[in-house]
């Protein structure tokens, strides 16, 4: 891919827009589904819980969340208006149980201690003020709640040609240091490896990613 094409791809991975954004949203759901399902598993969802997902994309995976337990409520939040509309369209069957919120990416528009579980997949690269945002997550999480943050490790992500455009990358050590500066204190790191199709073409690459489980 040419540099301009890579830049457009990077912009749409951060904030999908329009027809191209819808196409990339579908691609992200396909290539990230194993990371997403692993994150959902790590949440250990129980009956009657309220789940928040930060950066839901097209939310083609929401059905998997509702299959985990009974009487769940799901809220998804995203900075992309395109993904906000796509998620609502693709999840009409869960109307009344799944809500989607479009926001500006800095302040979570919820009351303190609203959610039992929170997760986010491949969004940390785009957090403008990561420490402040972690403390926002802490604020809206109930006492005893769980957060799962899943991300591609720096060594792997640096090999991808589009990450030179406005991606902030993290090693496990860097992410641990960041979390330790926040209100959160207890965390567990799990590393995973998988073969996936590259976002820039049809070649297969080995992705190494981290699932960070944090308790309040």
CSV table of C-alpha atoms in Angstrom, one decimal:
chain,number,residue,atom,x,y,z
A,1,UNK,CA,0.0,0.0,0.0
A,2,UNK,CA,1.1,3.6,-0.7
A,3,UNK,CA,1.8,5.9,2.2
A,4,UNK,CA,-1.3,7.9,1.6
A,5,UNK,CA,-3.4,4.7,1.6
A,6,UNK,CA,-1.7,3.6,4.9
A,7,UNK,CA,-2.5,7.0,6.4
A,8,UNK,CA,-6.2,6.7,5.4
A,9,UNK,CA,-6.3,3.2,6.9
A,10,UNK,CA,-4.8,4.4,10.1
A,11,UNK,CA,-7.3,7.2,10.4
A,12,UNK,CA,-10.2,4.8,9.8
A,13,UNK,CA,-8.8,2.3,12.3
A,14,UNK,CA,-8.9,5.2,14.9
A,15,UNK,CA,-12.2,6.7,13.9
A,16,UNK,CA,-14.1,5.0,11.0
A,17,UNK,CA,-16.0,7.4,8.8
A,18,UNK,CA,-18.5,7.0,5.9
A,19,UNK,CA,-18.6,4.1,3.5
A,20,UNK,CA,-14.8,3.4,3.9
A,21,UNK,CA,-15.3,3.4,7.7
A,22,UNK,CA,-18.2,0.8,7.4
A,23,UNK,CA,-15.9,-1.4,5.3
A,24,UNK,CA,-13.0,-1.1,7.8
A,25,UNK,CA,-15.4,-1.7,10.7
A,26,UNK,CA,-16.4,-5.0,9.1
A,27,UNK,CA,-12.7,-5.9,8.6
A,28,UNK,CA,-11.9,-5.0,12.2
A,29,UNK,CA,-14.7,-7.1,13.6
A,30,UNK,CA,-13.4,-10.0,11.5
A,31,UNK,CA,-9.7,-9.6,12.4
A,32,UNK,CA,-10.2,-8.7,16.0
A,33,UNK,CA,-12.9,-11.2,16.9
A,34,UNK,CA,-10.6,-13.6,18.8
A,35,UNK,CA,-9.2,-10.7,20.9
A,36,UNK,CA,-12.7,-9.5,21.6
A,37,UNK,CA,-14.0,-13.0,22.6
A,38,UNK,CA,-11.0,-13.5,24.8
A,39,UNK,CA,-11.7,-10.2,26.5
A,40,UNK,CA,-15.3,-11.1,27.1
A,41,UNK,CA,-14.3,-14.5,28.5
A,42,UNK,CA,-11.8,-12.8,30.9
A,43,UNK,CA,-14.6,-10.5,32.3
A,44,UNK,CA,-16.2,-13.6,33.9
A,45,UNK,CA,-19.7,-12.1,33.3
A,46,UNK,CA,-22.4,-13.0,35.7
A,47,UNK,CA,-26.2,-12.7,35.7
A,48,UNK,CA,-27.7,-9.2,36.1
A,49,UNK,CA,-24.5,-7.3,35.4
A,50,UNK,CA,-24.1,-4.1,33.4
A,51,UNK,CA,-21.3,-4.3,30.9
A,52,UNK,CA,-19.5,-1.3,29.2
A,53,UNK,CA,-17.5,-1.6,26.1
A,54,UNK,CA,-15.3,1.3,25.0
A,55,UNK,CA,-14.7,1.4,21.3
A,56,UNK,CA,-17.4,-1.1,20.2
A,57,UNK,CA,-16.8,-0.7,16.4
A,58,UNK,CA,-19.7,-2.2,14.4
A,59,UNK,CA,-20.5,-4.4,17.5
A,60,UNK,CA,-21.1,-7.5,15.6
A,61,UNK,CA,-20.0,-9.4,18.7
A,62,UNK,CA,-22.7,-8.2,21.1
A,63,UNK,CA,-24.6,-11.5,20.7
A,64,UNK,CA,-21.7,-13.3,22.4
A,65,UNK,CA,-22.0,-11.1,25.4
A,66,UNK,CA,-25.6,-11.8,25.9
A,67,UNK,CA,-24.9,-15.5,25.6
A,68,UNK,CA,-22.7,-15.5,28.7
A,69,UNK,CA,-25.3,-14.8,31.4
A,70,UNK,CA,-28.9,-13.8,32.0
A,71,UNK,CA,-30.5,-10.4,32.4
A,72,UNK,CA,-27.5,-8.5,31.2
A,73,UNK,CA,-27.4,-4.9,30.1
A,74,UNK,CA,-24.8,-3.8,27.6
A,75,UNK,CA,-23.6,-0.2,26.9
A,76,UNK,CA,-21.2,0.5,24.0
A,77,UNK,CA,-19.5,3.8,23.5
A,78,UNK,CA,-17.5,5.0,20.5
A,79,UNK,CA,-16.0,8.2,19.0
A,80,UNK,CA,-17.1,7.2,15.5
A,81,UNK,CA,-20.6,8.3,14.4
A,82,UNK,CA,-20.4,5.8,11.6
A,83,UNK,CA,-19.8,2.9,14.0
A,84,UNK,CA,-22.4,4.3,16.4
A,85,UNK,CA,-25.0,4.0,13.6
A,86,UNK,CA,-23.8,0.7,12.3
A,87,UNK,CA,-23.8,-0.9,15.8
A,88,UNK,CA,-27.4,0.2,16.3
A,89,UNK,CA,-28.4,-1.2,12.9
A,90,UNK,CA,-26.7,-4.5,13.4
A,91,UNK,CA,-28.1,-5.0,17.0
A,92,UNK,CA,-31.8,-4.1,16.6
A,93,UNK,CA,-32.7,-7.5,18.0
A,94,UNK,CA,-31.2,-6.4,21.4
A,95,UNK,CA,-33.1,-3.1,21.6
A,96,UNK,CA,-33.9,-2.4,25.2
A,97,UNK,CA,-30.9,-4.5,26.4
A,98,UNK,CA,-28.1,-2.9,24.4
A,99,UNK,CA,-27.5,0.9,24.3
A,100,UNK,CA,-25.0,2.7,22.1
A,101,UNK,CA,-23.5,6.1,23.0
A,102,UNK,CA,-21.6,8.4,20.7
A,103,UNK,CA,-19.1,10.6,22.6
A,104,UNK,CA,-16.0,12.8,22.2
A,105,UNK,CA,-13.4,10.3,23.5
A,106,UNK,CA,-12.3,11.9,26.8
A,107,UNK,CA,-15.0,12.0,29.4
A,108,UNK,CA,-17.2,9.0,29.9
A,109,UNK,CA,-20.7,10.4,30.1
A,110,UNK,CA,-21.9,8.2,32.9
A,111,UNK,CA,-22.5,8.5,36.7
A,112,UNK,CA,-19.9,7.2,39.1
A,113,UNK,CA,-20.0,3.4,39.8
A,114,UNK,CA,-22.4,2.6,37.0
A,115,UNK,CA,-20.8,-0.6,35.5
A,116,UNK,CA,-20.0,-4.0,36.9
A,117,UNK,CA,-17.5,-4.9,34.1
A,118,UNK,CA,-15.7,-2.8,31.4
A,119,UNK,CA,-13.7,-3.9,28.4
A,120,UNK,CA,-11.9,-2.4,25.5
A,121,UNK,CA,-10.0,-3.9,22.6
A,122,UNK,CA,-7.4,-2.1,20.5
A,123,UNK,CA,-8.3,1.4,21.6
A,124,UNK,CA,-5.4,2.3,23.9
A,125,UNK,CA,-3.3,3.4,21.0
A,126,UNK,CA,-5.6,6.4,20.6
A,127,UNK,CA,-6.2,7.6,24.1
A,128,UNK,CA,-5.2,11.3,24.2
A,129,UNK,CA,-4.6,11.4,27.9
A,130,UNK,CA,-4.2,7.7,28.9
A,131,UNK,CA,-3.8,8.3,32.7
A,132,UNK,CA,-6.8,10.6,32.9
A,133,UNK,CA,-8.8,8.1,30.8
A,134,UNK,CA,-7.9,5.2,33.1
A,135,UNK,CA,-9.1,7.2,36.0
A,136,UNK,CA,-12.4,7.9,34.1
A,137,UNK,CA,-12.8,4.1,33.7
A,138,UNK,CA,-12.1,3.7,37.4
A,139,UNK,CA,-14.7,6.3,38.2
A,140,UNK,CA,-17.6,4.6,36.4
A,141,UNK,CA,-16.7,1.1,37.6
A,142,UNK,CA,-18.4,-0.3,40.6
A,143,UNK,CA,-16.3,-1.3,43.7
A,144,UNK,CA,-15.0,-4.9,43.1
A,145,UNK,CA,-15.6,-4.5,39.3
A,146,UNK,CA,-13.3,-5.8,36.6
A,147,UNK,CA,-11.7,-4.0,33.6
A,148,UNK,CA,-10.1,-5.9,30.7
A,149,UNK,CA,-7.8,-3.9,28.3
A,150,UNK,CA,-6.6,-5.9,25.3
A,151,UNK,CA,-3.9,-4.5,22.9
A,152,UNK,CA,-1.3,-5.6,20.5
A,153,UNK,CA,2.2,-5.5,22.0
A,154,UNK,CA,4.6,-2.8,20.9
A,155,UNK,CA,7.1,-5.2,19.3
A,156,UNK,CA,4.4,-6.6,17.1
A,157,UNK,CA,2.6,-3.4,16.4
A,158,UNK,CA,5.8,-1.6,15.3
A,159,UNK,CA,6.1,-4.0,12.4
A,160,UNK,CA,2.8,-2.9,10.9
A,161,UNK,CA,3.2,-0.1,8.4
A,162,UNK,CA,0.2,2.0,9.4
A,163,UNK,CA,1.1,2.4,13.1
A,164,UNK,CA,3.5,5.2,12.3
A,165,UNK,CA,0.4,7.4,11.9
A,166,UNK,CA,-0.9,8.6,15.3
A,167,UNK,CA,-0.6,5.3,17.1
A,168,UNK,CA,0.8,5.3,20.7
A,169,UNK,CA,2.2,1.8,21.3
A,170,UNK,CA,2.8,0.0,24.6
A,171,UNK,CA,4.9,-2.9,25.8
A,172,UNK,CA,3.6,-4.8,28.8
A,173,UNK,CA,6.0,-3.0,31.1
A,174,UNK,CA,4.9,0.4,29.8
A,175,UNK,CA,1.2,-0.5,30.3
A,176,UNK,CA,1.9,-1.8,33.8
A,177,UNK,CA,3.6,1.5,34.7
A,178,UNK,CA,0.7,3.5,33.3
A,179,UNK,CA,-1.9,1.5,35.3
A,180,UNK,CA,0.2,1.7,38.5
A,181,UNK,CA,0.0,5.5,38.2
A,182,UNK,CA,-3.8,5.4,38.1
A,183,UNK,CA,-6.3,4.7,40.8
A,184,UNK,CA,-6.1,1.0,39.9
A,185,UNK,CA,-3.6,-1.1,41.7
A,186,UNK,CA,-4.4,-4.8,41.1
A,187,UNK,CA,-3.7,-6.2,37.6
A,188,UNK,CA,-2.9,-9.5,35.8
A,189,UNK,CA,-1.2,-9.8,32.4
A,190,UNK,CA,-1.9,-12.6,30.0
A,191,UNK,CA,-0.1,-12.9,26.6
A,192,UNK,CA,-1.7,-14.5,23.6
A,193,UNK,CA,-0.6,-15.4,20.1
A,194,UNK,CA,-2.6,-16.1,16.9
A,195,UNK,CA,-2.4,-16.2,13.2
A,196,UNK,CA,-4.5,-13.5,11.4
A,197,UNK,CA,-5.0,-11.9,8.0
A,198,UNK,CA,-3.2,-8.6,7.7
A,199,UNK,CA,-5.2,-5.4,7.6
A,200,UNK,CA,-3.2,-4.3,4.6
A,201,UNK,CA,-3.7,-7.4,2.5
A,202,UNK,CA,-4.3,-11.1,2.4
A,203,UNK,CA,-1.0,-12.3,3.9
A,204,UNK,CA,-1.1,-14.1,7.2
A,205,UNK,CA,0.8,-12.6,10.2
A,206,UNK,CA,1.5,-13.8,13.7
A,207,UNK,CA,-0.1,-11.4,16.2
A,208,UNK,CA,1.1,-11.2,19.8
A,209,UNK,CA,-1.3,-9.4,22.1
A,210,UNK,CA,-1.9,-8.8,25.8
A,211,UNK,CA,-5.0,-9.2,27.9
A,212,UNK,CA,-4.7,-7.0,30.9
A,213,UNK,CA,-7.2,-7.8,33.7
A,214,UNK,CA,-7.6,-5.0,36.3
A,215,UNK,CA,-9.7,-5.1,39.5
A,216,UNK,CA,-11.1,-2.1,41.5
